PDB file of C-alpha atoms in Angstrom:
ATOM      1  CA  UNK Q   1       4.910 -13.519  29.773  1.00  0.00           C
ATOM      2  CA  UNK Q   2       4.937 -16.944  28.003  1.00  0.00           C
ATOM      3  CA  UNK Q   3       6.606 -18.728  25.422  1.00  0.00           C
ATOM      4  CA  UNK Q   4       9.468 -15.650  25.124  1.00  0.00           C
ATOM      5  CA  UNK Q   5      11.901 -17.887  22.806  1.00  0.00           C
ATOM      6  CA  UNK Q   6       9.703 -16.810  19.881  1.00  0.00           C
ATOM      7  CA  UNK Q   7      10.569 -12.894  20.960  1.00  0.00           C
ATOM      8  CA  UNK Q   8      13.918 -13.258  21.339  1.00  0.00           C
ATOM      9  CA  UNK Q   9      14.640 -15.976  18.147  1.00  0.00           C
ATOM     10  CA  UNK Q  10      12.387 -14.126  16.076  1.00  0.00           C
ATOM     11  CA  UNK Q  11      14.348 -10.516  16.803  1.00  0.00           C
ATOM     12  CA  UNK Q  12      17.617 -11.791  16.397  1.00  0.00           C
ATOM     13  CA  UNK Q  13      16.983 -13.886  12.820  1.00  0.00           C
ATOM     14  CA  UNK Q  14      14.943 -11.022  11.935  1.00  0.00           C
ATOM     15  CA  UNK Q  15      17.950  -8.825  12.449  1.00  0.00           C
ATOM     16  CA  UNK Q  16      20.229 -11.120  11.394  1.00  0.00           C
ATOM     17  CA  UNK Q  17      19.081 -11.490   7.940  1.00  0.00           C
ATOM     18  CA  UNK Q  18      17.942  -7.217   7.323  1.00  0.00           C
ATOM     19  CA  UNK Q  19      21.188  -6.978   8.622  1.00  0.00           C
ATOM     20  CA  UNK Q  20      22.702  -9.359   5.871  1.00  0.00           C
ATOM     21  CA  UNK Q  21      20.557  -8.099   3.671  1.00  0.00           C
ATOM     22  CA  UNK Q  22      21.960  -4.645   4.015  1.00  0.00           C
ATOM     23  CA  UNK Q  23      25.630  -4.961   3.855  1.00  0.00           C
ATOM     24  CA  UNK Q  24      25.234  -7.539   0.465  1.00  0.00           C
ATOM     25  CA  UNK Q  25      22.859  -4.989  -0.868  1.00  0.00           C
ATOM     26  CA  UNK Q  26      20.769  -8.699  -1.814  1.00  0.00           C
ATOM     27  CA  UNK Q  27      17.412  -8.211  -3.831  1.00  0.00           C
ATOM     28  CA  UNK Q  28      15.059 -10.828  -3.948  1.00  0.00           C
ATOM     29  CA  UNK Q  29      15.132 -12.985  -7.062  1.00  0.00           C
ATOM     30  CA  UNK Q  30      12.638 -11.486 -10.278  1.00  0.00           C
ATOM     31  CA  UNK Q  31       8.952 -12.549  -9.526  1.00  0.00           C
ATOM     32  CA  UNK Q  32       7.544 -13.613 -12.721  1.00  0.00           C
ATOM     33  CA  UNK Q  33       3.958 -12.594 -11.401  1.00  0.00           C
ATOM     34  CA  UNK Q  34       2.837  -9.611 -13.538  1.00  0.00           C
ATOM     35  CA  UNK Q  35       2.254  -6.737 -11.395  1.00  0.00           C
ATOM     36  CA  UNK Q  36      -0.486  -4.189 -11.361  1.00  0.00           C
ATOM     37  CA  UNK Q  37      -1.033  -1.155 -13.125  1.00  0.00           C
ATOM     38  CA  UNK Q  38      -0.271   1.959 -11.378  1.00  0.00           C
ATOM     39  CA  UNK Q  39      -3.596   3.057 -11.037  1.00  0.00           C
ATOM     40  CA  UNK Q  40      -4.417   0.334  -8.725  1.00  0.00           C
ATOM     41  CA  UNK Q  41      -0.551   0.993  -6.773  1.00  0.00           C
ATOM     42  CA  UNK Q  42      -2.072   2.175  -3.528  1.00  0.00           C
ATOM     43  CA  UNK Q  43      -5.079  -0.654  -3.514  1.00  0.00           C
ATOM     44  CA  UNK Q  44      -1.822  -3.567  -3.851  1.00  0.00           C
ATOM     45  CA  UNK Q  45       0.859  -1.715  -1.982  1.00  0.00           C
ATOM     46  CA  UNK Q  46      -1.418  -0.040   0.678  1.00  0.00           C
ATOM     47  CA  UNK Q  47      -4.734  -0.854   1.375  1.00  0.00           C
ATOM     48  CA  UNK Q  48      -4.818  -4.654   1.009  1.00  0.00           C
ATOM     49  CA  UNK Q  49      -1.389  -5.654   2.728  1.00  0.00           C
ATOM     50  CA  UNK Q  50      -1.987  -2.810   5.951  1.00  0.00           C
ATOM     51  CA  UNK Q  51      -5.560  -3.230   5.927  1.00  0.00           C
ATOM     52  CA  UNK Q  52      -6.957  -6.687   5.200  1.00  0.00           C
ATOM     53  CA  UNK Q  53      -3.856  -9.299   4.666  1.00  0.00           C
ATOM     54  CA  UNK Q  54      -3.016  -8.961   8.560  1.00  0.00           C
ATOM     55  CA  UNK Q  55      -6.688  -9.884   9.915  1.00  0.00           C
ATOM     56  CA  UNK Q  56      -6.891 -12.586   7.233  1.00  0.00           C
ATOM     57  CA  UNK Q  57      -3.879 -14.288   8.060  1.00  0.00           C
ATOM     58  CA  UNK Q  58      -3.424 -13.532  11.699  1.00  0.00           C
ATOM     59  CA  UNK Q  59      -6.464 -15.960  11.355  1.00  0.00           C
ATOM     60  CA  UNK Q  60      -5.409 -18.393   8.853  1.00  0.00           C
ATOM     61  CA  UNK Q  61      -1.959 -19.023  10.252  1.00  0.00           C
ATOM     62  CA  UNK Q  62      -2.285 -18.273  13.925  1.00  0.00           C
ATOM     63  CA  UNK Q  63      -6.309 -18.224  14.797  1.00  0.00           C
ATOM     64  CA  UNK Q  64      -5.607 -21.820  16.640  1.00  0.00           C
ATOM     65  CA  UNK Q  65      -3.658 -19.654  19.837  1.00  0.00           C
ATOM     66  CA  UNK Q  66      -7.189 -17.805  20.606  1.00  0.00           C
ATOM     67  CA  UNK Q  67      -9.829 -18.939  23.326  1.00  0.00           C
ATOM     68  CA  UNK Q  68     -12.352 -17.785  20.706  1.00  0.00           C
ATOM     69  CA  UNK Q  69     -13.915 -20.837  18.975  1.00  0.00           C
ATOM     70  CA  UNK Q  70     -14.758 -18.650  16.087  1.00  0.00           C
ATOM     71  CA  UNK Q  71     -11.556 -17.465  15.349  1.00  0.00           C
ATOM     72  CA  UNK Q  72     -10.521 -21.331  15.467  1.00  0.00           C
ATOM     73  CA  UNK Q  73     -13.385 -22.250  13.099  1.00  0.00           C
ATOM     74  CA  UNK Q  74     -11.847 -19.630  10.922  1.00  0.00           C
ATOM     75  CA  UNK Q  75      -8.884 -21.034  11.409  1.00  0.00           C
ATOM     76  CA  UNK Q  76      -9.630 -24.417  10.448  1.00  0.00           C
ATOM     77  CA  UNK Q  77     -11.748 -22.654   7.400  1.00  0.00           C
ATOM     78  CA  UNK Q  78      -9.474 -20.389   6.189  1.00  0.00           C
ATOM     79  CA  UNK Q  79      -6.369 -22.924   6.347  1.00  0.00           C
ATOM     80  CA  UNK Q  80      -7.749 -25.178   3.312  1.00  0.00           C
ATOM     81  CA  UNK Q  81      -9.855 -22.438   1.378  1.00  0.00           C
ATOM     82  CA  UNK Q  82      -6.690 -20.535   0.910  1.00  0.00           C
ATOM     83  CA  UNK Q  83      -5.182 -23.451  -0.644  1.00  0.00           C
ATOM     84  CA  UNK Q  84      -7.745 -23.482  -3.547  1.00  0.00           C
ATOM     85  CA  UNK Q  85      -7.984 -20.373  -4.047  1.00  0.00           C
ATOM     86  CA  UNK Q  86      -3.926 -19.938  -4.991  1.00  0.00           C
ATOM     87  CA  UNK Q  87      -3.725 -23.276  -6.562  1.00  0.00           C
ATOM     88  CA  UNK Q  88      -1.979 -26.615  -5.611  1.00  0.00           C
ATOM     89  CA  UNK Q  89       1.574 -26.741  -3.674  1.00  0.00           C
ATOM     90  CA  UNK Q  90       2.507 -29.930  -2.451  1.00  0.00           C
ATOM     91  CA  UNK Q  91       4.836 -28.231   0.012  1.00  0.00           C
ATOM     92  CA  UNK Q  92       1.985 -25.776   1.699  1.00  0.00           C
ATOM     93  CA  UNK Q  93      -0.338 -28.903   1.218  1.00  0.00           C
ATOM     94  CA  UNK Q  94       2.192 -31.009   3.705  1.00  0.00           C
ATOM     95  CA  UNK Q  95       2.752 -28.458   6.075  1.00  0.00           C
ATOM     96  CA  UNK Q  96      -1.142 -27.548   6.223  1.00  0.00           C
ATOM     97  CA  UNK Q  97      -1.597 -31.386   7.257  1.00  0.00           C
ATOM     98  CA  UNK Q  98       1.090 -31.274   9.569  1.00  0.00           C
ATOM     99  CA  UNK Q  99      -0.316 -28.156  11.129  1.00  0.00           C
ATOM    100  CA  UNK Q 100      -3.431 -29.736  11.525  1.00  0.00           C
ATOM    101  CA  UNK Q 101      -2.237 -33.023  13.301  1.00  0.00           C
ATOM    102  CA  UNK Q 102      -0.330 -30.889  15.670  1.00  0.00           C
ATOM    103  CA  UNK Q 103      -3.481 -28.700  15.851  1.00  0.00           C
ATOM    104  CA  UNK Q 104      -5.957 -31.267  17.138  1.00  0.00           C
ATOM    105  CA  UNK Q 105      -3.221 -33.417  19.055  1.00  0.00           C
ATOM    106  CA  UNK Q 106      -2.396 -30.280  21.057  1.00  0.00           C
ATOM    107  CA  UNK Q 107      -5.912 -30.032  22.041  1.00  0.00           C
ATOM    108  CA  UNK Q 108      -5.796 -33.591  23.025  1.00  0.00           C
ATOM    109  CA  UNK Q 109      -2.689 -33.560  25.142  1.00  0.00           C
ATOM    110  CA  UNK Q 110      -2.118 -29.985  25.851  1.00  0.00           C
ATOM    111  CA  UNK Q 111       1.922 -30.720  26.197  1.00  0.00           C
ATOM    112  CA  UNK Q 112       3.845 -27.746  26.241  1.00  0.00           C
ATOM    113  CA  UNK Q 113       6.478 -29.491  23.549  1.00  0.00           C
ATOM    114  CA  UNK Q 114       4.045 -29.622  21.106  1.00  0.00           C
ATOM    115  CA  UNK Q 115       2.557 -26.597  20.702  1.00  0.00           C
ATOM    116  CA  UNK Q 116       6.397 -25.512  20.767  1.00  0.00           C
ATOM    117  CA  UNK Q 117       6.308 -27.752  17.259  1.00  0.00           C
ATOM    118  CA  UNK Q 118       3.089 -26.626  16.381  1.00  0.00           C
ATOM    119  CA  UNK Q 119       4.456 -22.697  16.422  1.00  0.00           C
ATOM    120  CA  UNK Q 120       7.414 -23.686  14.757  1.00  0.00           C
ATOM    121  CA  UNK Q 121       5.096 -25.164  11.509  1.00  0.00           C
ATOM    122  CA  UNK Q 122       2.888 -22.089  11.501  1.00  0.00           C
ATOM    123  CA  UNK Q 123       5.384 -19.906  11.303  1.00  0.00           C
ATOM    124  CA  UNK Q 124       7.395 -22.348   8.522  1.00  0.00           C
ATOM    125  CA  UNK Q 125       3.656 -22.509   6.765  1.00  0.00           C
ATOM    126  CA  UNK Q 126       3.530 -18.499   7.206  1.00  0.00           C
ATOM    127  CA  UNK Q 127       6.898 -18.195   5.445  1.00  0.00           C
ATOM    128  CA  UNK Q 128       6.315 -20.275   2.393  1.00  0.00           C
ATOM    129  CA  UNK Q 129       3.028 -18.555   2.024  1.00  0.00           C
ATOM    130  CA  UNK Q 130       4.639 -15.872   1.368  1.00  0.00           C
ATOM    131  CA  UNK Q 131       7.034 -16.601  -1.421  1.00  0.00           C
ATOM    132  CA  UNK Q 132       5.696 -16.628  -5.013  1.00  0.00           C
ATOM    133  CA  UNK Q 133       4.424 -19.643  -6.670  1.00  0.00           C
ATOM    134  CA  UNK Q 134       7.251 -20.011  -9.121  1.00  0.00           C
ATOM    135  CA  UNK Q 135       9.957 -19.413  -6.241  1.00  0.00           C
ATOM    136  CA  UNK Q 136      12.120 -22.602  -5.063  1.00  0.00           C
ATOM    137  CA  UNK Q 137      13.774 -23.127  -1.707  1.00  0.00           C
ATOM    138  CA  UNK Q 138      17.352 -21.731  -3.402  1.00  0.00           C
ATOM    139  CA  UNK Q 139      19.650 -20.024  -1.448  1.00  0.00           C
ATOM    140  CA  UNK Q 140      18.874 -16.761  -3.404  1.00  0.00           C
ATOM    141  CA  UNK Q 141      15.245 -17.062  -1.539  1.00  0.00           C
ATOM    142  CA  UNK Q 142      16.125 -18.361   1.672  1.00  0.00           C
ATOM    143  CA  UNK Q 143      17.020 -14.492   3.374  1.00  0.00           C
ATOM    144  CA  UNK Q 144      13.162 -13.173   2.323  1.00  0.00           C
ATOM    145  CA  UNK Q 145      12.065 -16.766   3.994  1.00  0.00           C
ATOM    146  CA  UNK Q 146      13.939 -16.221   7.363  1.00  0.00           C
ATOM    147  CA  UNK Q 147      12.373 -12.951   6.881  1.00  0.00           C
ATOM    148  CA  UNK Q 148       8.431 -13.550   7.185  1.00  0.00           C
ATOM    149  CA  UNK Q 149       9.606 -17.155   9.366  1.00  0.00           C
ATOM    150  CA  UNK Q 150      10.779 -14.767  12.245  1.00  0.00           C
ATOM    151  CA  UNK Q 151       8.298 -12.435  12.164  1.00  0.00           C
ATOM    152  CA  UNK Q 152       5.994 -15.417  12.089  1.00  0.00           C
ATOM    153  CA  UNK Q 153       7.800 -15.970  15.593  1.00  0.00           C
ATOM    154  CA  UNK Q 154       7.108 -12.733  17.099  1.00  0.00           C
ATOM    155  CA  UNK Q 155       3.602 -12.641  15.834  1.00  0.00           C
ATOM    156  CA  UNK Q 156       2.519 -16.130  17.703  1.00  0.00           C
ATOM    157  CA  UNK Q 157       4.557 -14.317  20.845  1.00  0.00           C
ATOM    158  CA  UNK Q 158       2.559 -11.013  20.998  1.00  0.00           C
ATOM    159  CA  UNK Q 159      -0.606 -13.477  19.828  1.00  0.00           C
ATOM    160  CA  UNK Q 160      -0.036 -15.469  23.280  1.00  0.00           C
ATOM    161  CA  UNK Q 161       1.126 -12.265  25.773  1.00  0.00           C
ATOM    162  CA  UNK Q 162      -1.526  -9.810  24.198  1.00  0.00           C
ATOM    163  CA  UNK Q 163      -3.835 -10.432  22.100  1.00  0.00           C
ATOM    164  CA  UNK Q 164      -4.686 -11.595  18.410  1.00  0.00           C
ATOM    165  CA  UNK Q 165      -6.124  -8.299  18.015  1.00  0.00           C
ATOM    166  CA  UNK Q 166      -2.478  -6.660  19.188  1.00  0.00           C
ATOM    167  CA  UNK Q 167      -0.685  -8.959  16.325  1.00  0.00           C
ATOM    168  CA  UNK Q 168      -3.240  -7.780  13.658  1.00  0.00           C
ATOM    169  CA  UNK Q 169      -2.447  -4.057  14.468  1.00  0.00           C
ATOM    170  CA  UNK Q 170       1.493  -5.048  14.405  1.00  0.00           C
ATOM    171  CA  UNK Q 171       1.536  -7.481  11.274  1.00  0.00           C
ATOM    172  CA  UNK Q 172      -0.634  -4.167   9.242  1.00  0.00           C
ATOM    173  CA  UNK Q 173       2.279  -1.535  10.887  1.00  0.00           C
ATOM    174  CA  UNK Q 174       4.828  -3.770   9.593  1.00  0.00           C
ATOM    175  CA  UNK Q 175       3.266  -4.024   6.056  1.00  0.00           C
ATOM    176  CA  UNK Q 176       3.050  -0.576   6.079  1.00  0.00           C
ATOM    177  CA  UNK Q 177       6.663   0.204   6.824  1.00  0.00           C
ATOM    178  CA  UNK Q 178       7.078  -2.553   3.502  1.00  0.00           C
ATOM    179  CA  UNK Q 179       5.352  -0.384   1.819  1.00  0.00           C
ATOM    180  CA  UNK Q 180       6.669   3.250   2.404  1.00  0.00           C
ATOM    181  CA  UNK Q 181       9.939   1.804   1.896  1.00  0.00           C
ATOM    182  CA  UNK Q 182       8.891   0.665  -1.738  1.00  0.00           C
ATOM    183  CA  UNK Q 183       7.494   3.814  -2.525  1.00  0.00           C
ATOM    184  CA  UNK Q 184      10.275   5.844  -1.464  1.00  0.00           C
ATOM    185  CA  UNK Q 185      12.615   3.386  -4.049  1.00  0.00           C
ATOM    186  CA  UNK Q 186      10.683   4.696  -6.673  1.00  0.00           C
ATOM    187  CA  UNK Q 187      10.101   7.954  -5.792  1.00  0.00           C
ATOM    188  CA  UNK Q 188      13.946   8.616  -5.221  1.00  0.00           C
ATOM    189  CA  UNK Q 189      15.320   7.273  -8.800  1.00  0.00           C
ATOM    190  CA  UNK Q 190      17.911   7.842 -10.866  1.00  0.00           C
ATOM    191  CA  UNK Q 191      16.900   9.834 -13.715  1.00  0.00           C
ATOM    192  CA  UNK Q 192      19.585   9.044 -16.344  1.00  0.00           C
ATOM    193  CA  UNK Q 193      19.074   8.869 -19.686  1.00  0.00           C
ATOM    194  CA  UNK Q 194      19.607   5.446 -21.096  1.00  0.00           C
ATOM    195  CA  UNK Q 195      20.100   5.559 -25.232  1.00  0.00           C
ATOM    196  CA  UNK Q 196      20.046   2.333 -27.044  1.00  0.00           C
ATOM    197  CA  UNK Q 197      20.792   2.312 -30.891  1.00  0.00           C
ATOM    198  CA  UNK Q 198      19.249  -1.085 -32.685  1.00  0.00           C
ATOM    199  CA  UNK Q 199      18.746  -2.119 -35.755  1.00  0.00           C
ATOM    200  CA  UNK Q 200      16.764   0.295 -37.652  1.00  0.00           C
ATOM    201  CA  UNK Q 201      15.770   2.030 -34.552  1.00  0.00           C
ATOM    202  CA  UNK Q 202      16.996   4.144 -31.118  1.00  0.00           C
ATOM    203  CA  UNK Q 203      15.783   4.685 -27.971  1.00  0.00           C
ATOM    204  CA  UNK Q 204      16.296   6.904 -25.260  1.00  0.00           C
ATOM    205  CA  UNK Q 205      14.471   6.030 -21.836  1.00  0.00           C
ATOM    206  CA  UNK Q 206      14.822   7.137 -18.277  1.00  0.00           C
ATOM    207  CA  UNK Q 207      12.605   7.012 -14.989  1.00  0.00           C
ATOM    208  CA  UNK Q 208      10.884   9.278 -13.631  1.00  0.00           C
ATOM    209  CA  UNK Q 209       9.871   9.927  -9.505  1.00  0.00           C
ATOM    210  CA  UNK Q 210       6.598   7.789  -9.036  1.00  0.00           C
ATOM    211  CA  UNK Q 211       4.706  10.501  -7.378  1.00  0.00           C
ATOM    212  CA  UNK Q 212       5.303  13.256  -9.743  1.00  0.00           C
ATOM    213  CA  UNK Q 213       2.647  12.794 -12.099  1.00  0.00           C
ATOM    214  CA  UNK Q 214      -0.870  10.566 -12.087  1.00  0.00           C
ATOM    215  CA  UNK Q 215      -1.238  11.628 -15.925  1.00  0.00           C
ATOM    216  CA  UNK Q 216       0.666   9.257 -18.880  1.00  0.00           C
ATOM    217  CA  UNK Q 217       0.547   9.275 -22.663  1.00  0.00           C
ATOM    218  CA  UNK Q 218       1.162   7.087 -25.025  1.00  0.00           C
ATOM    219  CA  UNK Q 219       1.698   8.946 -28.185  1.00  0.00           C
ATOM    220  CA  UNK Q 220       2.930   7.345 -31.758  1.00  0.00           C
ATOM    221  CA  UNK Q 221       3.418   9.754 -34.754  1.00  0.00           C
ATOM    222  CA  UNK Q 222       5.059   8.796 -37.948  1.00  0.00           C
ATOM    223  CA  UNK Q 223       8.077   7.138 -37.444  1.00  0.00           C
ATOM    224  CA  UNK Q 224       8.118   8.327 -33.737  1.00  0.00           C
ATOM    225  CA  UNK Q 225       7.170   7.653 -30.189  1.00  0.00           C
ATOM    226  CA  UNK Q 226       6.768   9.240 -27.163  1.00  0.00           C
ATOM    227  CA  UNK Q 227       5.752   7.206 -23.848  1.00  0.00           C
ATOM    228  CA  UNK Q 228       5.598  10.081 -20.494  1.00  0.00           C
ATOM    229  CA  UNK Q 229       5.087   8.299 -17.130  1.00  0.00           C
ATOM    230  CA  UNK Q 230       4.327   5.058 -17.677  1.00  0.00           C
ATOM    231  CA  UNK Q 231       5.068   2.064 -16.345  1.00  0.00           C
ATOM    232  CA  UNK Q 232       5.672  -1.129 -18.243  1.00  0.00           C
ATOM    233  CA  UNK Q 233       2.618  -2.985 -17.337  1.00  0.00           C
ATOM    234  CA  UNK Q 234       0.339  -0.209 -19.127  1.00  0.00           C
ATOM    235  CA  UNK Q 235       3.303   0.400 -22.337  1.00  0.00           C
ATOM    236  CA  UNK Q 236       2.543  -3.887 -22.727  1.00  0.00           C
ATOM    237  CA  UNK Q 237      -1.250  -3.687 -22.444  1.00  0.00           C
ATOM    238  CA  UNK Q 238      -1.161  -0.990 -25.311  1.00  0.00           C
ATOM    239  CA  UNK Q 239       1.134  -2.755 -27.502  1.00  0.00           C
ATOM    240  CA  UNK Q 240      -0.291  -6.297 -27.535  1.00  0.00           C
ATOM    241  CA  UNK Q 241      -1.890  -7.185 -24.102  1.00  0.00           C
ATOM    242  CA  UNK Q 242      -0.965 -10.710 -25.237  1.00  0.00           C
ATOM    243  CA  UNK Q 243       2.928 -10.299 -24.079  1.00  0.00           C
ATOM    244  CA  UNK Q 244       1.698  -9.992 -20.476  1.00  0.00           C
ATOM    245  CA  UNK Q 245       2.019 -13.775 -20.626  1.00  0.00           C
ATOM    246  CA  UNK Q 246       5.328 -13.698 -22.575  1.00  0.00           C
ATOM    247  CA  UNK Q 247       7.393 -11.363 -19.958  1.00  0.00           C
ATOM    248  CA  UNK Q 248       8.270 -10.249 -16.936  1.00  0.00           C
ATOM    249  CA  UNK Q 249       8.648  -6.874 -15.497  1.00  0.00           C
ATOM    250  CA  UNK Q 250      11.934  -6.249 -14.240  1.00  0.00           C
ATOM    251  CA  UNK Q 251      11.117  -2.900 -11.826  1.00  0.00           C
ATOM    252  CA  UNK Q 252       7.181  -3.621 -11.226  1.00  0.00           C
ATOM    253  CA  UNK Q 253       5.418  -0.073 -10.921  1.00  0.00           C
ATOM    254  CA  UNK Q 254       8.549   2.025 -12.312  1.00  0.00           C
ATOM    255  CA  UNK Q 255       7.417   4.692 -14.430  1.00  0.00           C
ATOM    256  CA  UNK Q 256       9.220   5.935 -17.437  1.00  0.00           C
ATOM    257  CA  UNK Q 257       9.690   8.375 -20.334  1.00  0.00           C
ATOM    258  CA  UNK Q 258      10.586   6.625 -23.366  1.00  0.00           C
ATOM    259  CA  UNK Q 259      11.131   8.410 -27.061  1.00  0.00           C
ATOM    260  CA  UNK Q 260      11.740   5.754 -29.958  1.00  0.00           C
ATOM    261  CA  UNK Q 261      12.426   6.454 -33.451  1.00  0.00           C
ATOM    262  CA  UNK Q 262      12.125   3.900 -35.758  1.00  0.00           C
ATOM    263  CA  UNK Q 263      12.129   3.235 -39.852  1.00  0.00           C
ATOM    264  CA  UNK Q 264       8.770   1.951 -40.520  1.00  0.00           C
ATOM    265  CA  UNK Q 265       4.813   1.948 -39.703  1.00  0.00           C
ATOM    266  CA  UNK Q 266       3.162   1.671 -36.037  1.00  0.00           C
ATOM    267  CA  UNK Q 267       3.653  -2.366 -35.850  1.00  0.00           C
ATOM    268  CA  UNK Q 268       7.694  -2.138 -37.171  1.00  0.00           C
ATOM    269  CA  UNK Q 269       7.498   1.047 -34.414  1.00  0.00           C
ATOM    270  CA  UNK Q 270       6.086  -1.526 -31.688  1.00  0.00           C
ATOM    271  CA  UNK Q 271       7.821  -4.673 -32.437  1.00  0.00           C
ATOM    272  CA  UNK Q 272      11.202  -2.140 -32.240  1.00  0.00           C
ATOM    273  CA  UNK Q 273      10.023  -0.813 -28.886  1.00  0.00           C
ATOM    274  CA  UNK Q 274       9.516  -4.423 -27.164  1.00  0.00           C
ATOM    275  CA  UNK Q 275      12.723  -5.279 -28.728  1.00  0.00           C
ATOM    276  CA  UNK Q 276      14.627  -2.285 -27.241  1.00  0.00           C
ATOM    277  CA  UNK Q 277      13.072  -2.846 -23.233  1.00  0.00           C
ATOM    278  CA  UNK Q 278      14.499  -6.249 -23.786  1.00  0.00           C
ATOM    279  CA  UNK Q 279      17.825  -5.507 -24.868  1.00  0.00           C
ATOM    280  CA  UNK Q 280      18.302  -3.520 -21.443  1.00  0.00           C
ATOM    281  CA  UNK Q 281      16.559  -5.997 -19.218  1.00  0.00           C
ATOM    282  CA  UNK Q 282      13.400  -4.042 -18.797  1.00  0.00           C
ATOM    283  CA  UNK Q 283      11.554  -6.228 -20.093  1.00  0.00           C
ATOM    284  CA  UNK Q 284      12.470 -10.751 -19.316  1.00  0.00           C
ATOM    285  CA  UNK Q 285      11.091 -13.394 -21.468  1.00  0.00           C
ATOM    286  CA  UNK Q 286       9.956 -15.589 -18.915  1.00  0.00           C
TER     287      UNK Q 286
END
């Protein structure tokens, strides 16, 4: 057994900080990325984080601790290509160099220190990875980033005592437990009913359990609306796909049943609804 500082660092920031986490009852700051519609829940939640996110980027961010010069030509491939494919970051661009240097000087030299700093930067590169383009190194972010940072730890520790293969299966379990946790948060909601009188209009909303119903409606009639398990992503691509740009969701995937009455025609009716979400921080102008 090698290298078992990343085990036992990694476990105890990783508990650390769930631990923290936990007793503040902290949530991670609003991403401003629009999420996906429901229908394709399962493919974003699910299948791409168990199934292909963990062989990707048990490559991309650890590849260089195999034997197998393929995997470190993937490596070395993957490192860069992910770069232009989610845009420029001068921070990922810096540690990307630095990962490289340390990369090719460890295979120089082959001192033990170095690949110590070398599994340090992946696992820093790992982290930042993971946080979303518009997120800065506050304090609000830095629990979520000692997060993925340790389990970048243990990953490069079961990469070097098992196998790459072993931290694939782990990184997918772990994504999975991500995962079931989400969906039980909004399959276990509270279903109150929220009433908002505006100007001219009032609306009465509350959530409803994720996994009762695949089938929403969006259904105007006169002066009235009725919106049945749907989440805000779809309500916004109805209404004027345009405001995707102009807001951000703040429960992605939470489905809803909404009735608005309003004085006017169908745009008055709209304009009334968008006006209502944001009034009780459903919907953030970004």
């Amino acid at each position: 057994m090698k290298k078992n500082w990343l085990i036992v660092s990694g476990s105890i920031l990783l508990s650390l900080t769930i631990l923290y986490l936990i007793t503040f009852n902290v949530m991670p700051p609003l991403d401003r990325r629009q999420p996906g519609s429901f229908t394709n829940f399962y493919l974003v939640i699910f299948t791409l984080p168990v199934l292909v996110a963990p062989i990707l980027e048990e490559i991309r961010f650890r590849g260089f601790l195999t034997n197998n010069k393929v995997l470190q030509s993937l490596f070395l491939l993957l490192t860069p290509l992910g770069l232009i494919i989610t845009g420029w970051n001068t921070l990922v661009f810096f540690l990307m160099v630095m990962l490289y240097c340390l990369f090719f000087i460890y295979k120089r030299y082959s001192q033990d220190w170095i690949l110590d700093l070398l599994l340090i930067v992946s696992s820093l590169y790992f982290s930042i990875h993971h946080l979303p383009s518009q997120a800065n190194l506050t304090r609000s972010w830095l629990p979520f980033l000692a997060i993925s940072f340790s389990l970048g730890l243990i990953l490069s520790w079961i990469i070097i005592n098992k196998s790459i293969w072993w931290a694939m299966l782990f990184h997918g379990a772990w994504n999975l437990l991500g995962g079931i946790i989400f969906l039980l948060a909004l399959q276990f909601v509270s279903e109150e009913l929220h009433i908002v009188d505006g100007d001219g209009y009032k609306i009465e909303w509350k959530r409803v359990p994720f996994l009762k119903s695949n089938e929403g409606s969006f259904s105007p009639e006169g002066n009235e609306l009725q919106i049945t398990n749907m989440n805000l992503q779809d309500i916004l691509g109805i209404v004027n796909p345009s405001l995707l740009d102009s807001f951000a969701i703040s429960e992605p995937f939470m489905k809803y049943e909404i009735k608005l009455e309003s004085e006017g025609g169908y745009d008055v009716l709209k304009a009334n609804l968008i006006e209502a979400l944001e009034s009780d921080s459903l919907l953030l102008r970004k």
